[in-house]
Short mmCIF file of C-alpha atoms in Angstrom, two decimals:
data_model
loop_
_atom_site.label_atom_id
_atom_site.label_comp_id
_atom_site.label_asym_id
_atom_site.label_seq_id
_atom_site.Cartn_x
_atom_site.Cartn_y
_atom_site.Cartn_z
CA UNK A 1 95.66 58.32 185.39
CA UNK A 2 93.32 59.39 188.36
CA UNK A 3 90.26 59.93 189.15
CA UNK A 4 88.86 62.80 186.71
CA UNK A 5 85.88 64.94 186.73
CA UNK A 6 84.39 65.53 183.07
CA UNK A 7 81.39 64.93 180.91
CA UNK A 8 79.67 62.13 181.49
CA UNK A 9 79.06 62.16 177.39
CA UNK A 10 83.04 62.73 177.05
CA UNK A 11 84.09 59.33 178.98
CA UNK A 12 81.07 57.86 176.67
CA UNK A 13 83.36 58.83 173.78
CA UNK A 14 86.21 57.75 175.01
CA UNK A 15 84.61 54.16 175.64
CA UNK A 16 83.20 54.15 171.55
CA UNK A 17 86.81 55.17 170.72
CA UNK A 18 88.65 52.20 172.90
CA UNK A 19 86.08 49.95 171.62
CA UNK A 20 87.16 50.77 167.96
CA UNK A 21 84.22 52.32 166.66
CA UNK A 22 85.97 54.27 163.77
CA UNK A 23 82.76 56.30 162.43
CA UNK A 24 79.48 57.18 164.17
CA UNK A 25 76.79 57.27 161.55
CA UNK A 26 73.96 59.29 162.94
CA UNK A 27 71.14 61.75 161.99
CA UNK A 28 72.29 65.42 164.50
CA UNK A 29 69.66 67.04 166.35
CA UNK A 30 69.64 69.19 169.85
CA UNK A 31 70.00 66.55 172.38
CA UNK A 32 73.15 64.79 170.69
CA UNK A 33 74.91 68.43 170.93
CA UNK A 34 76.67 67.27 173.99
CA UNK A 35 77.56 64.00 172.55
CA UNK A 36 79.03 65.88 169.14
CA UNK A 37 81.00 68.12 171.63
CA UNK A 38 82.52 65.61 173.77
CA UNK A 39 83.55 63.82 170.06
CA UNK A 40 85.12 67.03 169.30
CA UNK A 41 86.85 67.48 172.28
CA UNK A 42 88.26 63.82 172.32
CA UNK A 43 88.93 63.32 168.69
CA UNK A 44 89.87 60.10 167.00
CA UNK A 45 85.85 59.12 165.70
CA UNK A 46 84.81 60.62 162.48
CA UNK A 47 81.16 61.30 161.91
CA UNK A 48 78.91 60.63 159.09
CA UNK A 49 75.71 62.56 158.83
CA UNK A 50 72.42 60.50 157.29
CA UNK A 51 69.17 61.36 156.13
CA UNK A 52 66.98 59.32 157.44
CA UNK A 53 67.61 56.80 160.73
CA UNK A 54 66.56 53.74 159.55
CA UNK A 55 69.97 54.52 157.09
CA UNK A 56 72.20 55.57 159.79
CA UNK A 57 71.51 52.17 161.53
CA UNK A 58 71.72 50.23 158.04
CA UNK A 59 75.36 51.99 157.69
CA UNK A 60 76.36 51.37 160.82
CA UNK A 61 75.80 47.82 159.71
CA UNK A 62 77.81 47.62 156.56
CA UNK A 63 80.74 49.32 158.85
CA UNK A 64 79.93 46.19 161.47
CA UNK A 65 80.00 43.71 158.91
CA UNK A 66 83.55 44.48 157.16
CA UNK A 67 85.45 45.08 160.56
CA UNK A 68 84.16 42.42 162.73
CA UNK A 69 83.43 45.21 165.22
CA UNK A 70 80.25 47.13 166.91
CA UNK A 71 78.86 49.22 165.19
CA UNK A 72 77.75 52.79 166.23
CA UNK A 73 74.60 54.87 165.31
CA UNK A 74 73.43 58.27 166.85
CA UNK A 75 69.60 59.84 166.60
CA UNK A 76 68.10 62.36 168.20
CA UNK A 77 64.61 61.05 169.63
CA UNK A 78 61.85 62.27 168.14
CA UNK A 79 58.67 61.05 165.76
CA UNK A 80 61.27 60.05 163.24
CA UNK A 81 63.63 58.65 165.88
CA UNK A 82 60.98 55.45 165.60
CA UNK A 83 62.21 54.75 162.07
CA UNK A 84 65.38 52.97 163.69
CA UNK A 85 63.80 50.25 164.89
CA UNK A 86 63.31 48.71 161.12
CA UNK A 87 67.14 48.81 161.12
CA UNK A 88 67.81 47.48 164.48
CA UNK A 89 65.43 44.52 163.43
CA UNK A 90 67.25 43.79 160.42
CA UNK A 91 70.30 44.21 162.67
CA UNK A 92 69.10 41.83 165.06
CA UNK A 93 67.60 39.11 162.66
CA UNK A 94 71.72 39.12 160.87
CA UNK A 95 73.02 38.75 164.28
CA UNK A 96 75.18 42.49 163.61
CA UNK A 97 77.04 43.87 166.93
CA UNK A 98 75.44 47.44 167.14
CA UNK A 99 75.34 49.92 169.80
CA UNK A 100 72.43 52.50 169.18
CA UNK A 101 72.37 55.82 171.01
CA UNK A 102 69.12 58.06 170.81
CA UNK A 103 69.54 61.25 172.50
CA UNK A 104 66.77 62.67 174.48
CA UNK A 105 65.74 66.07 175.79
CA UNK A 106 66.27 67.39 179.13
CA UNK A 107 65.13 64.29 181.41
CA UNK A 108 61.75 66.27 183.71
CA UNK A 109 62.26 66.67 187.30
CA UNK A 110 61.48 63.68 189.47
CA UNK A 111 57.86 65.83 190.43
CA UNK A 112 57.19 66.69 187.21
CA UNK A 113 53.26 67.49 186.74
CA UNK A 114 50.92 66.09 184.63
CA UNK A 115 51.88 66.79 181.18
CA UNK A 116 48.44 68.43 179.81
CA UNK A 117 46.26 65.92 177.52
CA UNK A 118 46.58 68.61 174.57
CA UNK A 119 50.47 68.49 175.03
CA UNK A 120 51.17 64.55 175.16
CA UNK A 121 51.73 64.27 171.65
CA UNK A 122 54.49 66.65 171.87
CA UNK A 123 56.75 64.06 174.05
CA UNK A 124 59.48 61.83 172.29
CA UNK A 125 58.31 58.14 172.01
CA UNK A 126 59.60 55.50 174.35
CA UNK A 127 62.09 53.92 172.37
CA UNK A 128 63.27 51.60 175.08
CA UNK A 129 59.69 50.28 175.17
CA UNK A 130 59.36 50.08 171.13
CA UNK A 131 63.13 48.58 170.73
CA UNK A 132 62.60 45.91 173.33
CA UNK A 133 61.90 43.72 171.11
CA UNK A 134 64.37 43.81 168.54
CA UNK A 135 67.23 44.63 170.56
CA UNK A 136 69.32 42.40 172.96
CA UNK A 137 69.16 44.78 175.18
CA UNK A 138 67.49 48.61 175.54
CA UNK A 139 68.04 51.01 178.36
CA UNK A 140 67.06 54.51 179.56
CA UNK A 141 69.88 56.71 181.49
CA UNK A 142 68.69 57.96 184.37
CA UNK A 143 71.95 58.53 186.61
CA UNK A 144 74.53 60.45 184.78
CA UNK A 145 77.33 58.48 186.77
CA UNK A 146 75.50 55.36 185.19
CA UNK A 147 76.87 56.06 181.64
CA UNK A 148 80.53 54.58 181.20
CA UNK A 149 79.14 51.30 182.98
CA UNK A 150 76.20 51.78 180.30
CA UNK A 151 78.25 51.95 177.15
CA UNK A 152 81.05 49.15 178.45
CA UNK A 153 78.36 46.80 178.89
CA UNK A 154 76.36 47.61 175.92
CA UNK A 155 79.24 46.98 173.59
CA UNK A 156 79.76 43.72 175.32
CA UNK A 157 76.23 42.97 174.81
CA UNK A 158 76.58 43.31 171.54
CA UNK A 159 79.29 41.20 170.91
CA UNK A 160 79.24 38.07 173.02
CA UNK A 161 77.01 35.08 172.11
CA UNK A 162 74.76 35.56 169.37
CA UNK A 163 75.62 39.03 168.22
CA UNK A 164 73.20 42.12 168.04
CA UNK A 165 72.10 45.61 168.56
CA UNK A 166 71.93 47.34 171.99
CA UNK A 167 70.18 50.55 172.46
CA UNK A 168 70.87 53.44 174.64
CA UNK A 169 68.91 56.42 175.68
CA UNK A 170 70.31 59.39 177.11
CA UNK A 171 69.02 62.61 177.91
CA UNK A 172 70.90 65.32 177.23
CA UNK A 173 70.91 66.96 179.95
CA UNK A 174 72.79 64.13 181.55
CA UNK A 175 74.76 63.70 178.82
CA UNK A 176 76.07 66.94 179.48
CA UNK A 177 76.86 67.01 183.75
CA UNK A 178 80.28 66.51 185.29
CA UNK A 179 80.83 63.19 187.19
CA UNK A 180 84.02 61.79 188.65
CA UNK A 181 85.32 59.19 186.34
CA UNK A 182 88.14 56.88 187.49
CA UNK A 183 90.85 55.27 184.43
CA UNK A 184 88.89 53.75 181.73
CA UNK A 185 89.49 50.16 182.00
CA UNK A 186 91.16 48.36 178.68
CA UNK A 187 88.43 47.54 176.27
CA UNK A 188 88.58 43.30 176.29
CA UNK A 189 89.68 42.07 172.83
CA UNK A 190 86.62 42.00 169.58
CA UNK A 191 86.40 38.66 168.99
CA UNK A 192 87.98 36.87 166.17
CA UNK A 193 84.50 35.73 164.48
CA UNK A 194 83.12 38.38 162.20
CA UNK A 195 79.23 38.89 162.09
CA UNK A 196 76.78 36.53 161.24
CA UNK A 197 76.15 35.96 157.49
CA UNK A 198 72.51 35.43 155.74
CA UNK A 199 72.82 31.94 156.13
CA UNK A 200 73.69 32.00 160.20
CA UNK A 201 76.92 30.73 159.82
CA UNK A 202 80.20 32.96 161.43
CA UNK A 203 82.83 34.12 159.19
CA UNK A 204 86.20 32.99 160.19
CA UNK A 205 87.91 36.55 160.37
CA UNK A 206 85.84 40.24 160.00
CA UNK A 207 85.68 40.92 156.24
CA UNK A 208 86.47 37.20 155.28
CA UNK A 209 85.93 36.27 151.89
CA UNK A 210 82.82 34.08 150.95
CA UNK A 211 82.11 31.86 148.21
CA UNK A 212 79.78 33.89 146.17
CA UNK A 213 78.06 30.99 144.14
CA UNK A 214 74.96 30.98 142.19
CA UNK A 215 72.32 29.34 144.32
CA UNK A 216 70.81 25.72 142.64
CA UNK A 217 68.06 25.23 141.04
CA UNK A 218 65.12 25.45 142.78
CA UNK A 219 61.36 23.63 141.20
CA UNK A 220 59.28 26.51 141.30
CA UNK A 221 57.88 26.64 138.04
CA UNK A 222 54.79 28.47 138.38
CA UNK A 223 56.97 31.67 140.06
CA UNK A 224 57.92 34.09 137.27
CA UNK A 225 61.84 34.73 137.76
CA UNK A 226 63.69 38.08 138.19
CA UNK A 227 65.14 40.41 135.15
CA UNK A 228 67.86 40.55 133.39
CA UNK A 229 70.00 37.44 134.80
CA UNK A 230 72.48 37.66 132.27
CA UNK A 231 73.68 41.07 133.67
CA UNK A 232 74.29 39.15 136.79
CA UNK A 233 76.98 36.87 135.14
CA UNK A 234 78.75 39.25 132.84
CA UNK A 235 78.94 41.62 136.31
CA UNK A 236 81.14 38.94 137.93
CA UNK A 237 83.01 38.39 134.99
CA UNK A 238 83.75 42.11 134.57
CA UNK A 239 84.66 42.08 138.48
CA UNK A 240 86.68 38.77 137.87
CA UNK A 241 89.19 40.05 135.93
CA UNK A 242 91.18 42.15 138.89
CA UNK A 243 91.99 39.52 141.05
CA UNK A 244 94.24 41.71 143.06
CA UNK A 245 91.64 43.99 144.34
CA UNK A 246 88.79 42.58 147.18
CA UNK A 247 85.00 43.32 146.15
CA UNK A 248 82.53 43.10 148.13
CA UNK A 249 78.66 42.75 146.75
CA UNK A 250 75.90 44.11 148.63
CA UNK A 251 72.61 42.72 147.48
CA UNK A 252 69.90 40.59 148.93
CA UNK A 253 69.28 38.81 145.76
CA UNK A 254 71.14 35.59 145.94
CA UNK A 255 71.18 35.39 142.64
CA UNK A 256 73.46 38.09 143.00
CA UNK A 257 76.41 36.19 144.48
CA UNK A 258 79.28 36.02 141.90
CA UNK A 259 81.73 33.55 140.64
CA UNK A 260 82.89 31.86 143.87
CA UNK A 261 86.33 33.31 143.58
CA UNK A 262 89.32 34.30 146.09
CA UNK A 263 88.89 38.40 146.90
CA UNK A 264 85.16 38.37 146.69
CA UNK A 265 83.38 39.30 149.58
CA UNK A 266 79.87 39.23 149.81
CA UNK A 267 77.57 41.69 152.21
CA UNK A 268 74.00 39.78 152.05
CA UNK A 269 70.96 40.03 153.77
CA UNK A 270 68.29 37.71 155.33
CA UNK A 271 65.36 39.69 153.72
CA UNK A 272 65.16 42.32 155.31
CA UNK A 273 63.73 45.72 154.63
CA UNK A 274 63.62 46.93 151.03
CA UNK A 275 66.38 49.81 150.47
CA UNK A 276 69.02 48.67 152.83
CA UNK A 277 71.24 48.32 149.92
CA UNK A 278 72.32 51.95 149.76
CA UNK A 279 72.98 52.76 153.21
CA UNK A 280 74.57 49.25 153.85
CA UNK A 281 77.25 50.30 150.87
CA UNK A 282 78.02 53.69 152.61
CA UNK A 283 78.89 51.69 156.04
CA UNK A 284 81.48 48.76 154.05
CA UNK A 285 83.09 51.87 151.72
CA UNK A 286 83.48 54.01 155.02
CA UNK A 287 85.03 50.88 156.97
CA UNK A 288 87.32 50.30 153.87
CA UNK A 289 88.39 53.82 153.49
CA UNK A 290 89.34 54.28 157.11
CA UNK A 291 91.93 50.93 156.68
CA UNK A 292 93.07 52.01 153.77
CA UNK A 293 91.98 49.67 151.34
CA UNK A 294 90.80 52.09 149.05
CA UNK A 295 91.33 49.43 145.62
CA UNK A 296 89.01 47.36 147.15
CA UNK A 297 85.70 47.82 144.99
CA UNK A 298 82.29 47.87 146.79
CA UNK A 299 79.10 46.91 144.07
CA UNK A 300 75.19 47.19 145.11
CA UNK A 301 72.71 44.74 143.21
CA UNK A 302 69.41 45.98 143.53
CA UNK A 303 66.11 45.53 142.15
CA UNK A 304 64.52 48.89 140.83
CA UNK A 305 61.53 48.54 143.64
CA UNK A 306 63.99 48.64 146.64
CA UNK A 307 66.28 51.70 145.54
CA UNK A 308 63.99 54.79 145.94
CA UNK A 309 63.25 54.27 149.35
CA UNK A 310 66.62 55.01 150.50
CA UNK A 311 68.58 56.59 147.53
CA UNK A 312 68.50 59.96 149.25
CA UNK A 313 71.41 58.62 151.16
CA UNK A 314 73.14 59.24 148.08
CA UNK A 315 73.68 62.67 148.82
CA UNK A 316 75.27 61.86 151.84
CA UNK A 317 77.86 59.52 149.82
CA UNK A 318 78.04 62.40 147.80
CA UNK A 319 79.15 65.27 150.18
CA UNK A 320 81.80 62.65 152.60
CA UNK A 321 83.03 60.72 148.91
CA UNK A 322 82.07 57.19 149.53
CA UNK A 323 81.92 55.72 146.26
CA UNK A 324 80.71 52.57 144.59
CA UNK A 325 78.97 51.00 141.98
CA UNK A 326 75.32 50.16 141.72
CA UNK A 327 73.86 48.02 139.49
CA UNK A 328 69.71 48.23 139.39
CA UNK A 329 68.15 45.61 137.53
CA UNK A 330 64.65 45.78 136.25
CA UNK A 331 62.21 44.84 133.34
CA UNK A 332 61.59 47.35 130.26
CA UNK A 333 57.55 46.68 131.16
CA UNK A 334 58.29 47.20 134.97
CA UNK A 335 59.66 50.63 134.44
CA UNK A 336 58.13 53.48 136.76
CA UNK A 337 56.96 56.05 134.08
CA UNK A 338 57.22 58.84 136.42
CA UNK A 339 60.49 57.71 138.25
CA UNK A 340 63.50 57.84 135.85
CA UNK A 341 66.81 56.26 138.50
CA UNK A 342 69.34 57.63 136.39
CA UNK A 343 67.92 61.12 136.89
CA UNK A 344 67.07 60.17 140.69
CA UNK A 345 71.37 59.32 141.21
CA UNK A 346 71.81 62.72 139.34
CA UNK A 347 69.30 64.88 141.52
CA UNK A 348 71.87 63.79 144.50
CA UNK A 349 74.81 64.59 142.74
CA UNK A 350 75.88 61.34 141.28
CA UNK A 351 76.00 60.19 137.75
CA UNK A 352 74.48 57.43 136.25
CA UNK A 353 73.60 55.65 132.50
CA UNK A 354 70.67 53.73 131.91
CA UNK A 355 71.10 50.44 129.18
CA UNK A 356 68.71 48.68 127.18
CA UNK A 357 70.75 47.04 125.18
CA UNK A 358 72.58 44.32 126.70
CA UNK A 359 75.85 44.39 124.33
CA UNK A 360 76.37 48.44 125.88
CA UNK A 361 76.19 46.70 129.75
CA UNK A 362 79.86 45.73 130.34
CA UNK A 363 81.61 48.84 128.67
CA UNK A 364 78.65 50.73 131.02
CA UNK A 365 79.72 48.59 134.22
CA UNK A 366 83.54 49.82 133.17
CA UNK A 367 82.26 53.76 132.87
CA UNK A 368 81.02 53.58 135.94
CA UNK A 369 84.10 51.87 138.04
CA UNK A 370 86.19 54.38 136.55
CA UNK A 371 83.84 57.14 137.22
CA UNK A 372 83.29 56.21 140.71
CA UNK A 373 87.11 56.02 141.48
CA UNK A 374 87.53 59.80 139.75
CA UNK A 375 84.66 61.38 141.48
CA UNK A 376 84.63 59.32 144.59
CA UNK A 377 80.62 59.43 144.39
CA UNK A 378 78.52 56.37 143.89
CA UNK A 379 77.77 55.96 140.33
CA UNK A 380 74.42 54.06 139.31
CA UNK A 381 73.93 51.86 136.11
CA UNK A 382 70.90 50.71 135.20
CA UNK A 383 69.40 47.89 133.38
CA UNK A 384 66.29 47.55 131.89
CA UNK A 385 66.85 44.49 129.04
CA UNK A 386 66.51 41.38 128.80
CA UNK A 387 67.92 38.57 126.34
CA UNK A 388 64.69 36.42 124.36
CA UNK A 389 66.98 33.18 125.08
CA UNK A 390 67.29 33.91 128.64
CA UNK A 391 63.92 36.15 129.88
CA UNK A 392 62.58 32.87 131.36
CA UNK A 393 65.31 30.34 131.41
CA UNK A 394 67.56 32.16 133.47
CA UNK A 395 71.43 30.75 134.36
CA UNK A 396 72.19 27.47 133.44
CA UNK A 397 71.32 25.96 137.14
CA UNK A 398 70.62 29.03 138.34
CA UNK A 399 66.63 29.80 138.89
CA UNK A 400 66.12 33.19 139.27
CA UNK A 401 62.35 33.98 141.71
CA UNK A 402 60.66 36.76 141.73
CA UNK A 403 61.21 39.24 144.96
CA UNK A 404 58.90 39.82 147.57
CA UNK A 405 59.62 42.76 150.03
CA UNK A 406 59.36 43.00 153.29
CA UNK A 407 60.71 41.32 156.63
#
């Protein structure tokens, strides 16, 4: 094929869709319009709306994670547009291949005036100068004919040597002009190492199976241990007992990491921001949905503090059916008297039971597997017991600490 003269946001598209970016998670505004068009036009990448960008990047992450591949998020700019960067961080600290686009309004004329004092707060912020630092690369279109070389190079960016995110920021009005685009070169082959995990160490093969084993005992007697632990072992036996079908465990609690068993897959994190959970889930049930390996079972540990922050992304599981299974674990005396989860998962169109006593937990854990797989919504179950023989003592050789949030 020739030379061609078309969007400069449609051969953007066409790069993302060579590239293998399945799904574009991404909060709409204005100045994506002409990238939505040109992904209209084109075809062959699905879109998933969020509610907030710091989730659209943390999906595009769980989709990065279980393919192997880039990832791709899409935010208009704007005062919220800044929220990003907490994902890209987390993004770049898990060495996740990302490519970020934030779409811009109409880029001013090279003469522009002075922008009035009283009017300065009304401008986007400079993202490029904000995600600097937590991107391995960040740059601001300028030339519409720069674009294609922009997103070829920012995928490779992201993938070679340590991987990480790359941000791009394109007006729209560029977005949208013509420009004379030649054949659109082969994209070079994703390499055969997946991300990197919590520890820094490459999978062998995207969406390889790791041991999930209950960390050793660590002497820290004076730190008071997390909730519940005995929900943690009777939720891998539960899980255990359909070795046929893959799961994959999102959590950032390493006491959350199973039975070390073939088919388990597990989707950590190095610390990072509290609430990732959610969003993270949406990303590795989208990326398992689109390859058809819709037996495979996707399960969120979380600790009650984390989940509201991001649970409103449960509506958006909700409306594009992305189901899984989230267990919340928490302390009867740490209960949020004016938060109540179960009604929280509900409010967003998802079900959800709450147990206290720990002989209802597995035959809840089973409700909500089946629910999930009927309603193809994320179904929440939530724990707030705890066994007298266990409060303290925890797993046989598995010491439980207590959480601290933040990155």
């Amino acid at each position: 094929m020739g030379a061609r003269r078309i969007p400069a946001a449609q051969a953007a598209v066409e790069i993302m869709r060579d590239e293998g970016a399945g799904t574009v998670f991404g909060c709409p505004g204005a100045a994506l319009l002409p990238l939505y068009a040109a992904m209209e036009r084109t075809g062959g990448l699905a879109h998933l709306s969020a509610g907030h960008e710091e989730a659209a990047v943390h999906m595009a992450d769980g989709w990065a994670r279980t393919t192997g591949k880039a990832g791709v998020a899409a935010v208009a700019a704007g005062p919220g547009a800044v929220r990003l960067l907490t994902g890209l961080a987390a993004a770049q600290q898990d060495a996740v291949p990302l490519v970020c686009v934030t779409g811009r309004p109409a880029s001013p004329p090279a003469a522009a005036p002075a922008v009035p004092l009283r009017h300065a707060g009304h401008r986007p912020p400079d993202l490029v100068r904000l995600a600097g630092p937590v991107t391995k690369r960040a740059e601001r279109i300028e030339d519409p004919a720069r674009i294609p070389g922009a997103f070829r190079e920012a995928f490779r960016i992201a993938r070679e040597g340590r991987p990480g995110p790359v941000l791009i920021d394109v007006p729209a009005d560029l977005a949208a002009a013509e420009i004379v685009c030649g054949p659109v070169p082969a994209a070079p082959p994703a390499p055969g190492a997946g991300p990197a995990l919590v520890d820094g160490v490459r999978s062998p093969a995207p969406g390889a199976v790791v041991t999930l084993a209950l960390p050793p005992d660590r002497a820290a007697p004076e730190v008071p241990e997390a909730p519940a632990p005995w929900a943690l072992a009777e939720l891998a036996e539960v899980f255990a007992a359909r070795p046929a079908a893959d799961t994959y465990v999102v959590s950032g609690l390493p006491e959350a990491a199973a039975a070390g068993t073939a088919g388990r897959h597990r989707v950590p994190r190095r610390g990072g921001p509290p609430g990732w959970e959610v969003p993270t889930a949406i990303g590795v049930r989208t990326a398992l949905d689109a390859r058809g390996e819709r037996a495979a079972e996707v399960v969120v540990v979380v600790e009650a503090r984390g989940f509201p922050l991001t649970a409103g992304e449960l509506a958006a599981a909700a409306e594009y059916a992305v189901p899984f299974v989230i267990v919340l674990l928490g302390a009867p005396e740490e209960a949020d008297p004016f938060t109540s989860p179960v009604k929280l998962a509900e409010a967003y169109g998802c079900a959800g039971r709450d147990v206290r006593d720990p002989a209802e937990f597995r035959s809840a854990v089973e409700w909500a597997r089946k629910e999930a797989v009927s309603t193809r919504r994320p179904v929440l179950v939530e724990v707030r017991a705890a066994r007298a023989a266990d409060a303290r003592g925890g797993l046989p050789g598995a010491r439980v600490l207590a959480r601290a949030y933040g990155t």
